[in-house]
XYZ file of C-alpha atoms in Angstrom:
119
model
C 144.517 -23.271 -189.031
C 142.777 -19.937 -189.821
C 145.561 -17.990 -191.480
C 144.853 -14.353 -192.209
C 141.611 -14.174 -190.207
C 143.010 -12.610 -187.032
C 143.086 -8.834 -187.081
C 146.247 -8.202 -185.062
C 145.741 -4.417 -184.745
C 142.230 -4.914 -183.371
C 143.520 -7.529 -180.924
C 146.275 -5.191 -179.691
C 143.805 -2.327 -179.201
C 141.378 -4.514 -177.238
C 144.233 -5.866 -175.106
C 145.422 -2.319 -174.404
C 141.889 -1.465 -173.310
C 141.903 -4.449 -170.965
C 145.276 -3.287 -169.659
C 143.724 0.139 -169.016
C 140.944 -1.483 -166.985
C 143.437 -3.427 -164.876
C 145.609 -0.315 -164.504
C 142.619 1.678 -163.204
C 141.743 -1.057 -160.700
C 145.401 -1.296 -159.685
C 145.524 2.457 -159.122
C 142.454 2.311 -156.894
C 143.881 -0.544 -154.828
C 147.285 1.147 -154.656
C 145.660 4.374 -153.466
C 143.720 2.567 -150.745
C 146.908 0.905 -149.507
C 148.527 4.301 -148.982
C 145.506 6.113 -147.546
C 144.986 3.815 -144.564
C 147.515 2.961 -141.878
C 145.901 -0.372 -141.107
C 146.816 -3.128 -143.531
C 143.535 -4.952 -143.110
C 141.500 -1.783 -143.706
C 143.454 -0.919 -146.854
C 142.989 -4.446 -148.198
C 139.273 -4.369 -147.431
C 138.725 -0.997 -149.089
C 140.776 -1.775 -152.196
C 139.264 -5.209 -152.675
C 135.748 -3.960 -151.895
C 135.878 -1.301 -154.593
C 136.953 -3.881 -157.164
C 134.441 -6.511 -156.034
C 131.580 -3.994 -155.889
C 132.449 -2.853 -159.418
C 132.278 -6.447 -160.629
C 128.974 -7.033 -158.829
C 127.439 -3.835 -160.234
C 128.531 -4.866 -163.717
C 126.896 -8.268 -163.217
C 123.709 -6.677 -161.859
C 123.506 -4.297 -164.803
C 123.280 -7.240 -167.193
C 120.319 -8.913 -165.463
C 117.552 -6.834 -167.012
C 116.698 -3.329 -168.152
C 115.479 -2.238 -164.712
C 118.941 -2.860 -163.248
C 120.624 -0.866 -166.012
C 121.418 1.939 -163.541
C 124.214 -0.191 -162.088
C 126.022 0.049 -165.415
C 126.713 3.718 -164.767
C 128.117 3.062 -161.293
C 130.642 0.407 -162.275
C 134.070 1.341 -163.605
C 134.153 -1.944 -165.518
C 131.397 -0.753 -167.843
C 133.970 1.510 -169.506
C 135.597 -1.637 -170.892
C 133.327 -3.090 -173.565
C 135.213 -4.995 -176.265
C 132.033 -5.581 -178.282
C 131.644 -1.817 -178.640
C 134.826 -1.697 -180.737
C 132.987 -3.250 -183.669
C 129.883 -1.077 -183.227
C 131.290 2.330 -182.294
C 135.056 2.741 -182.112
C 134.856 6.267 -180.696
C 132.955 5.181 -177.586
C 135.352 2.286 -177.109
C 138.414 4.533 -177.386
C 136.900 7.150 -175.033
C 136.266 4.438 -172.421
C 139.831 3.185 -172.796
C 141.269 6.684 -172.407
C 139.136 7.326 -169.312
C 140.275 4.049 -167.731
C 143.919 4.804 -168.476
C 143.482 8.341 -167.125
C 141.975 6.972 -163.887
C 144.964 4.673 -163.532
C 147.468 7.467 -164.101
C 145.717 9.935 -161.761
C 145.333 7.433 -158.922
C 148.959 6.349 -159.304
C 150.218 9.945 -159.225
C 148.068 10.780 -156.189
C 149.357 7.651 -154.463
C 152.979 8.554 -155.134
C 152.424 12.101 -153.837
C 150.770 10.824 -150.649
C 153.437 8.175 -150.134
C 156.257 10.707 -150.501
C 154.680 12.925 -147.822
C 154.308 10.089 -145.304
C 156.758 9.641 -142.481
C 157.596 5.958 -142.612
C 159.823 5.976 -139.528
C 157.162 7.368 -137.193
């Protein structure tokens, strides 16, 4: 219907940035599942971090006085509208999100390998 209007490279870059956001949240939840022995506590901590990030992102968009919440939320690093305005900021946010995902995954694997599962 709209042939030639979709910029495929831009769509792939934005989708990779969204993947980086989900990878960072996955790493945080994965880390919380290894840190705590109790299943319910690990689920509460992992889910709470993700839910609080979403709530802070929502609060930051209410008005200018609540703008401080934008700097607390990890989700604010993903801003697909920023790709059109300033590609450097968008790419830096994507790299930071991907780095958070990699670091939390590596820390989780290290902690999991040191645990004694049979005890």
